[in-house]
């Protein structure tokens, strides 16, 4: 079943409800064209992300935030190149170019992002030995970031997601949000994908299986 955004009290889209949050994923310079791990067309979602955010009372930002020498970086593994796959204790890991190193210019939220009312920035991927695509769990699928508890304490039951990259941090976050029991919607046209080795097809299938609804910005913005 496709869940349509509710219109509480007839006042605009579901996002205006106190029980909904918009999570804007990894809108950071390193994921934009010219960045260390540029997502094609990543800059095209910034205006939409800003527009969507104005419709939400609750907005959370996520920020990929790795120490130098992070396990997800190809350069950390002798003889390995970016976009190769390796096996780590917690499962398969795609190796990336160095990106979003803590406090580096590329790790900054892009200056075009104007969401002054964002309430929380969740930093993830800060454990040297575990990657974290999801804003809810690290890649071992066991170490929580604390976001689910935060949202529950705030009385939030509906999570909208947009940002970068659709096939990694957005989709993993969406699947985990749905697993936590949140009604979960991905605003697809406010996302862009990296698309390495069929990752976009896999991510769409994973989201479908988890019960994540795909929606569009125009549906929310009217
Ligand atoms: C991401 C790869 C590595 C993302 C983060 O934000 O989707 N992708 N780190
Ligand atoms: Zn990363």
PDB file of N, CA and C in Angstrom, residues 123-194:
ATOM      1  N   UNK A 123      26.085  13.384  13.480  1.00  0.00           N
ATOM      2  CA  UNK A 123      27.347  13.029  12.821  1.00  0.00           C
ATOM      3  C   UNK A 123      27.525  11.525  12.893  1.00  0.00           C
ATOM      4  N   UNK A 124      27.968  10.963  11.796  1.00  0.00           N
ATOM      5  CA  UNK A 124      28.068   9.505  11.716  1.00  0.00           C
ATOM      6  C   UNK A 124      29.331   9.111  10.975  1.00  0.00           C
ATOM      7  N   UNK A 125      29.781   7.887  11.246  1.00  0.00           N
ATOM      8  CA  UNK A 125      31.016   7.402  10.630  1.00  0.00           C
ATOM      9  C   UNK A 125      32.242   7.860  11.390  1.00  0.00           C
ATOM     10  N   UNK A 126      32.052   8.219  12.662  1.00  0.00           N
ATOM     11  CA  UNK A 126      33.182   8.760  13.438  1.00  0.00           C
ATOM     12  C   UNK A 126      33.975   7.699  14.163  1.00  0.00           C
ATOM     13  N   UNK A 127      33.516   6.424  14.119  1.00  0.00           N
ATOM     14  CA  UNK A 127      34.338   5.335  14.665  1.00  0.00           C
ATOM     15  C   UNK A 127      35.304   4.893  13.566  1.00  0.00           C
ATOM     16  N   UNK A 128      36.601   4.870  13.871  1.00  0.00           N
ATOM     17  CA  UNK A 128      37.612   4.623  12.834  1.00  0.00           C
ATOM     18  C   UNK A 128      37.404   3.289  12.118  1.00  0.00           C
ATOM     19  N   UNK A 129      36.884   2.290  12.833  1.00  0.00           N
ATOM     20  CA  UNK A 129      36.825   0.941  12.273  1.00  0.00           C
ATOM     21  C   UNK A 129      35.465   0.516  11.746  1.00  0.00           C
ATOM     22  N   UNK A 130      34.459   1.391  11.762  1.00  0.00           N
ATOM     23  CA  UNK A 130      33.127   1.027  11.252  1.00  0.00           C
ATOM     24  C   UNK A 130      32.626   2.157  10.359  1.00  0.00           C
ATOM     25  N   UNK A 131      32.105   1.793   9.193  1.00  0.00           N
ATOM     26  CA  UNK A 131      31.470   2.821   8.376  1.00  0.00           C
ATOM     27  C   UNK A 131      30.043   3.022   8.874  1.00  0.00           C
ATOM     28  N   UNK A 132      29.406   4.074   8.447  1.00  0.00           N
ATOM     29  CA  UNK A 132      28.023   4.326   8.842  1.00  0.00           C
ATOM     30  C   UNK A 132      27.309   5.066   7.731  1.00  0.00           C
ATOM     31  N   UNK A 133      26.641   4.314   6.873  1.00  0.00           N
ATOM     32  CA  UNK A 133      25.814   4.980   5.872  1.00  0.00           C
ATOM     33  C   UNK A 133      24.533   5.487   6.518  1.00  0.00           C
ATOM     34  N   UNK A 134      23.981   4.636   7.382  1.00  0.00           N
ATOM     35  CA  UNK A 134      22.679   4.954   7.968  1.00  0.00           C
ATOM     36  C   UNK A 134      22.815   5.999   9.068  1.00  0.00           C
ATOM     37  N   UNK A 135      21.804   6.853   9.151  1.00  0.00           N
ATOM     38  CA  UNK A 135      21.764   7.847  10.217  1.00  0.00           C
ATOM     39  C   UNK A 135      21.247   7.232  11.519  1.00  0.00           C
ATOM     40  N   UNK A 136      20.821   5.949  11.463  1.00  0.00           N
ATOM     41  CA  UNK A 136      20.286   5.283  12.650  1.00  0.00           C
ATOM     42  C   UNK A 136      21.247   4.266  13.253  1.00  0.00           C
ATOM     43  N   UNK A 137      21.896   3.466  12.384  1.00  0.00           N
ATOM     44  CA  UNK A 137      22.824   2.431  12.844  1.00  0.00           C
ATOM     45  C   UNK A 137      24.099   2.503  12.044  1.00  0.00           C
ATOM     46  N   UNK A 138      25.206   2.182  12.680  1.00  0.00           N
ATOM     47  CA  UNK A 138      26.452   2.074  11.936  1.00  0.00           C
ATOM     48  C   UNK A 138      26.398   0.798  11.087  1.00  0.00           C
ATOM     49  N   UNK A 139      27.398   0.625  10.243  1.00  0.00           N
ATOM     50  CA  UNK A 139      27.333  -0.444   9.232  1.00  0.00           C
ATOM     51  C   UNK A 139      27.402  -1.839   9.832  1.00  0.00           C
ATOM     52  N   UNK A 140      27.734  -1.950  11.138  1.00  0.00           N
ATOM     53  CA  UNK A 140      27.629  -3.263  11.774  1.00  0.00           C
ATOM     54  C   UNK A 140      26.166  -3.602  12.048  1.00  0.00           C
ATOM     55  N   UNK A 141      25.272  -2.654  11.778  1.00  0.00           N
ATOM     56  CA  UNK A 141      23.821  -2.802  11.966  1.00  0.00           C
ATOM     57  C   UNK A 141      23.472  -2.998  13.443  1.00  0.00           C
ATOM     58  N   UNK A 142      24.395  -2.693  14.347  1.00  0.00           N
ATOM     59  CA  UNK A 142      24.165  -2.923  15.771  1.00  0.00           C
ATOM     60  C   UNK A 142      24.454  -1.690  16.618  1.00  0.00           C
ATOM     61  N   UNK A 143      25.395  -0.858  16.208  1.00  0.00           N
ATOM     62  CA  UNK A 143      25.774   0.314  16.999  1.00  0.00           C
ATOM     63  C   UNK A 143      24.846   1.472  16.641  1.00  0.00           C
ATOM     64  N   UNK A 144      23.968   1.880  17.583  1.00  0.00           N
ATOM     65  CA  UNK A 144      23.027   2.956  17.241  1.00  0.00           C
ATOM     66  C   UNK A 144      23.686   4.323  17.271  1.00  0.00           C
ATOM     67  N   UNK A 145      23.148   5.230  16.479  1.00  0.00           N
ATOM     68  CA  UNK A 145      23.625   6.622  16.532  1.00  0.00           C
ATOM     69  C   UNK A 145      22.884   7.422  17.599  1.00  0.00           C
ATOM     70  N   UNK A 146      21.735   6.905  18.039  1.00  0.00           N
ATOM     71  CA  UNK A 146      20.905   7.623  19.007  1.00  0.00           C
ATOM     72  C   UNK A 146      19.734   8.349  18.377  1.00  0.00           C
ATOM     73  N   UNK A 147      19.679   8.396  17.044  1.00  0.00           N
ATOM     74  CA  UNK A 147      18.620   9.177  16.388  1.00  0.00           C
ATOM     75  C   UNK A 147      17.218   8.600  16.653  1.00  0.00           C
ATOM     76  N   UNK A 148      17.097   7.276  16.675  1.00  0.00           N
ATOM     77  CA  UNK A 148      15.762   6.690  16.895  1.00  0.00           C
ATOM     78  C   UNK A 148      15.228   7.097  18.264  1.00  0.00           C
ATOM     79  N   UNK A 149      16.088   7.042  19.270  1.00  0.00           N
ATOM     80  CA  UNK A 149      15.664   7.430  20.619  1.00  0.00           C
ATOM     81  C   UNK A 149      15.283   8.898  20.683  1.00  0.00           C
ATOM     82  N   UNK A 150      16.065   9.729  20.010  1.00  0.00           N
ATOM     83  CA  UNK A 150      15.779  11.171  19.964  1.00  0.00           C
ATOM     84  C   UNK A 150      14.408  11.413  19.345  1.00  0.00           C
ATOM     85  N   UNK A 151      14.148  10.770  18.205  1.00  0.00           N
ATOM     86  CA  UNK A 151      12.874  10.997  17.510  1.00  0.00           C
ATOM     87  C   UNK A 151      11.713  10.493  18.364  1.00  0.00           C
ATOM     88  N   UNK A 152      11.886   9.330  18.991  1.00  0.00           N
ATOM     89  CA  UNK A 152      10.811   8.791  19.839  1.00  0.00           C
ATOM     90  C   UNK A 152      10.532   9.723  20.997  1.00  0.00           C
ATOM     91  N   UNK A 153      11.566  10.216  21.636  1.00  0.00           N
ATOM     92  CA  UNK A 153      11.360  11.125  22.776  1.00  0.00           C
ATOM     93  C   UNK A 153      10.661  12.402  22.341  1.00  0.00           C
ATOM     94  N   UNK A 154      10.834  12.752  21.056  1.00  0.00           N
ATOM     95  CA  UNK A 154      10.185  13.955  20.537  1.00  0.00           C
ATOM     96  C   UNK A 154       8.766  13.675  20.042  1.00  0.00           C
ATOM     97  N   UNK A 155       8.307  12.439  20.161  1.00  0.00           N
ATOM     98  CA  UNK A 155       6.950  12.090  19.736  1.00  0.00           C
ATOM     99  C   UNK A 155       6.791  12.016  18.229  1.00  0.00           C
ATOM    100  N   UNK A 156       7.883  11.766  17.536  1.00  0.00           N
ATOM    101  CA  UNK A 156       7.839  11.714  16.064  1.00  0.00           C
ATOM    102  C   UNK A 156       7.568  10.285  15.596  1.00  0.00           C
ATOM    103  N   UNK A 157       6.626  10.153  14.653  1.00  0.00           N
ATOM    104  CA  UNK A 157       6.317   8.819  14.139  1.00  0.00           C
ATOM    105  C   UNK A 157       6.502   8.709  12.626  1.00  0.00           C
ATOM    106  N   UNK A 158       6.809   9.814  11.970  1.00  0.00           N
ATOM    107  CA  UNK A 158       6.910   9.815  10.502  1.00  0.00           C
ATOM    108  C   UNK A 158       8.213  10.481  10.083  1.00  0.00           C
ATOM    109  N   UNK A 159       8.986   9.781   9.268  1.00  0.00           N
ATOM    110  CA  UNK A 159      10.300  10.265   8.844  1.00  0.00           C
ATOM    111  C   UNK A 159      10.328  10.431   7.333  1.00  0.00           C
ATOM    112  N   UNK A 160      10.559  11.651   6.881  1.00  0.00           N
ATOM    113  CA  UNK A 160      10.797  11.934   5.465  1.00  0.00           C
ATOM    114  C   UNK A 160      12.299  12.095   5.284  1.00  0.00           C
ATOM    115  N   UNK A 161      12.835  11.555   4.190  1.00  0.00           N
ATOM    116  CA  UNK A 161      14.274  11.688   3.933  1.00  0.00           C
ATOM    117  C   UNK A 161      14.522  12.241   2.540  1.00  0.00           C
ATOM    118  N   UNK A 162      15.581  13.039   2.432  1.00  0.00           N
ATOM    119  CA  UNK A 162      16.046  13.530   1.133  1.00  0.00           C
ATOM    120  C   UNK A 162      17.540  13.789   1.269  1.00  0.00           C
ATOM    121  N   UNK A 163      18.244  13.838   0.136  1.00  0.00           N
ATOM    122  CA  UNK A 163      19.664  14.191   0.193  1.00  0.00           C
ATOM    123  C   UNK A 163      20.542  13.236  -0.582  1.00  0.00           C
ATOM    124  N   UNK A 164      21.754  13.024  -0.073  1.00  0.00           N
ATOM    125  CA  UNK A 164      22.808  12.303  -0.789  1.00  0.00           C
ATOM    126  C   UNK A 164      23.395  11.209   0.109  1.00  0.00           C
ATOM    127  N   UNK A 165      23.738  10.113  -0.441  1.00  0.00           N
ATOM    128  CA  UNK A 165      23.365   9.668  -1.770  1.00  0.00           C
ATOM    129  C   UNK A 165      22.202   8.689  -1.640  1.00  0.00           C
ATOM    130  N   UNK A 166      21.303   8.720  -2.602  1.00  0.00           N
ATOM    131  CA  UNK A 166      20.087   7.905  -2.514  1.00  0.00           C
ATOM    132  C   UNK A 166      20.403   6.436  -2.283  1.00  0.00           C
ATOM    133  N   UNK A 167      21.439   5.919  -2.960  1.00  0.00           N
ATOM    134  CA  UNK A 167      21.709   4.477  -2.904  1.00  0.00           C
ATOM    135  C   UNK A 167      22.606   4.078  -1.737  1.00  0.00           C
ATOM    136  N   UNK A 168      23.056   5.023  -0.931  1.00  0.00           N
ATOM    137  CA  UNK A 168      23.836   4.672   0.260  1.00  0.00           C
ATOM    138  C   UNK A 168      23.199   5.304   1.497  1.00  0.00           C
ATOM    139  N   UNK A 169      23.590   6.509   1.832  1.00  0.00           N
ATOM    140  CA  UNK A 169      23.156   7.029   3.130  1.00  0.00           C
ATOM    141  C   UNK A 169      21.655   7.267   3.213  1.00  0.00           C
ATOM    142  N   UNK A 170      21.007   7.668   2.124  1.00  0.00           N
ATOM    143  CA  UNK A 170      19.553   7.895   2.186  1.00  0.00           C
ATOM    144  C   UNK A 170      18.825   6.560   2.321  1.00  0.00           C
ATOM    145  N   UNK A 171      19.150   5.598   1.457  1.00  0.00           N
ATOM    146  CA  UNK A 171      18.377   4.346   1.481  1.00  0.00           C
ATOM    147  C   UNK A 171      18.659   3.546   2.754  1.00  0.00           C
ATOM    148  N   UNK A 172      19.897   3.513   3.201  1.00  0.00           N
ATOM    149  CA  UNK A 172      20.179   2.774   4.445  1.00  0.00           C
ATOM    150  C   UNK A 172      19.449   3.427   5.620  1.00  0.00           C
ATOM    151  N   UNK A 173      19.411   4.748   5.633  1.00  0.00           N
ATOM    152  CA  UNK A 173      18.687   5.448   6.698  1.00  0.00           C
ATOM    153  C   UNK A 173      17.197   5.155   6.619  1.00  0.00           C
ATOM    154  N   UNK A 174      16.663   5.142   5.403  1.00  0.00           N
ATOM    155  CA  UNK A 174      15.224   4.902   5.225  1.00  0.00           C
ATOM    156  C   UNK A 174      14.854   3.493   5.677  1.00  0.00           C
ATOM    157  N   UNK A 175      15.651   2.519   5.284  1.00  0.00           N
ATOM    158  CA  UNK A 175      15.368   1.130   5.673  1.00  0.00           C
ATOM    159  C   UNK A 175      15.414   1.004   7.200  1.00  0.00           C
ATOM    160  N   UNK A 176      16.384   1.631   7.820  1.00  0.00           N
ATOM    161  CA  UNK A 176      16.477   1.545   9.287  1.00  0.00           C
ATOM    162  C   UNK A 176      15.331   2.288   9.961  1.00  0.00           C
ATOM    163  N   UNK A 177      14.927   3.414   9.410  1.00  0.00           N
ATOM    164  CA  UNK A 177      13.786   4.143   9.990  1.00  0.00           C
ATOM    165  C   UNK A 177      12.541   3.267   9.940  1.00  0.00           C
ATOM    166  N   UNK A 178      12.321   2.614   8.796  1.00  0.00           N
ATOM    167  CA  UNK A 178      11.149   1.736   8.666  1.00  0.00           C
ATOM    168  C   UNK A 178      11.253   0.570   9.649  1.00  0.00           C
ATOM    169  N   UNK A 179      12.448   0.000   9.788  1.00  0.00           N
ATOM    170  CA  UNK A 179      12.637  -1.117  10.728  1.00  0.00           C
ATOM    171  C   UNK A 179      12.357  -0.689  12.157  1.00  0.00           C
ATOM    172  N   UNK A 180      12.626   0.572  12.453  1.00  0.00           N
ATOM    173  CA  UNK A 180      12.335   1.097  13.793  1.00  0.00           C
ATOM    174  C   UNK A 180      10.857   1.368  13.982  1.00  0.00           C
ATOM    175  N   UNK A 181      10.067   1.187  12.941  1.00  0.00           N
ATOM    176  CA  UNK A 181       8.628   1.369  13.079  1.00  0.00           C
ATOM    177  C   UNK A 181       8.134   2.750  12.701  1.00  0.00           C
ATOM    178  N   UNK A 182       9.020   3.620  12.210  1.00  0.00           N
ATOM    179  CA  UNK A 182       8.563   4.927  11.731  1.00  0.00           C
ATOM    180  C   UNK A 182       7.912   4.763  10.360  1.00  0.00           C
ATOM    181  N   UNK A 183       6.840   5.494  10.113  1.00  0.00           N
ATOM    182  CA  UNK A 183       6.326   5.618   8.752  1.00  0.00           C
ATOM    183  C   UNK A 183       7.386   6.381   7.971  1.00  0.00           C
ATOM    184  N   UNK A 184       7.860   5.814   6.869  1.00  0.00           N
ATOM    185  CA  UNK A 184       9.065   6.348   6.236  1.00  0.00           C
ATOM    186  C   UNK A 184       8.828   6.649   4.768  1.00  0.00           C
ATOM    187  N   UNK A 185       9.169   7.861   4.369  1.00  0.00           N
ATOM    188  CA  UNK A 185       8.990   8.297   2.983  1.00  0.00           C
ATOM    189  C   UNK A 185      10.286   8.915   2.475  1.00  0.00           C
ATOM    190  N   UNK A 186      10.687   8.536   1.281  1.00  0.00           N
ATOM    191  CA  UNK A 186      11.856   9.134   0.646  1.00  0.00           C
ATOM    192  C   UNK A 186      11.385  10.082  -0.455  1.00  0.00           C
ATOM    193  N   UNK A 187      11.851  11.309  -0.407  1.00  0.00           N
ATOM    194  CA  UNK A 187      11.485  12.314  -1.412  1.00  0.00           C
ATOM    195  C   UNK A 187      12.478  12.164  -2.560  1.00  0.00           C
ATOM    196  N   UNK A 188      12.088  11.331  -3.512  1.00  0.00           N
ATOM    197  CA  UNK A 188      13.048  10.802  -4.475  1.00  0.00           C
ATOM    198  C   UNK A 188      13.712  11.861  -5.358  1.00  0.00           C
ATOM    199  N   UNK A 189      12.946  12.858  -5.792  1.00  0.00           N
ATOM    200  CA  UNK A 189      13.550  13.852  -6.684  1.00  0.00           C
ATOM    201  C   UNK A 189      14.420  14.851  -5.920  1.00  0.00           C
ATOM    202  N   UNK A 190      14.430  14.766  -4.616  1.00  0.00           N
ATOM    203  CA  UNK A 190      15.345  15.591  -3.816  1.00  0.00           C
ATOM    204  C   UNK A 190      16.532  14.748  -3.348  1.00  0.00           C
ATOM    205  N   UNK A 191      16.835  13.706  -4.118  1.00  0.00           N
ATOM    206  CA  UNK A 191      17.983  12.826  -3.852  1.00  0.00           C
ATOM    207  C   UNK A 191      18.746  12.628  -5.162  1.00  0.00           C
ATOM    208  N   UNK A 192      19.999  12.292  -5.071  1.00  0.00           N
ATOM    209  CA  UNK A 192      20.778  11.825  -6.228  1.00  0.00           C
ATOM    210  C   UNK A 192      21.608  10.630  -5.769  1.00  0.00           C
ATOM    211  N   UNK A 193      21.936   9.753  -6.748  1.00  0.00           N
ATOM    212  CA  UNK A 193      22.622   8.501  -6.417  1.00  0.00           C
ATOM    213  C   UNK A 193      24.062   8.488  -6.924  1.00  0.00           C
ATOM    214  N   UNK A 194      24.898   7.667  -6.285  1.00  0.00           N
ATOM    215  CA  UNK A 194      26.268   7.442  -6.758  1.00  0.00           C
ATOM    216  C   UNK A 194      26.231   6.390  -7.878  1.00  0.00           C
TER     217      UNK A 194
END
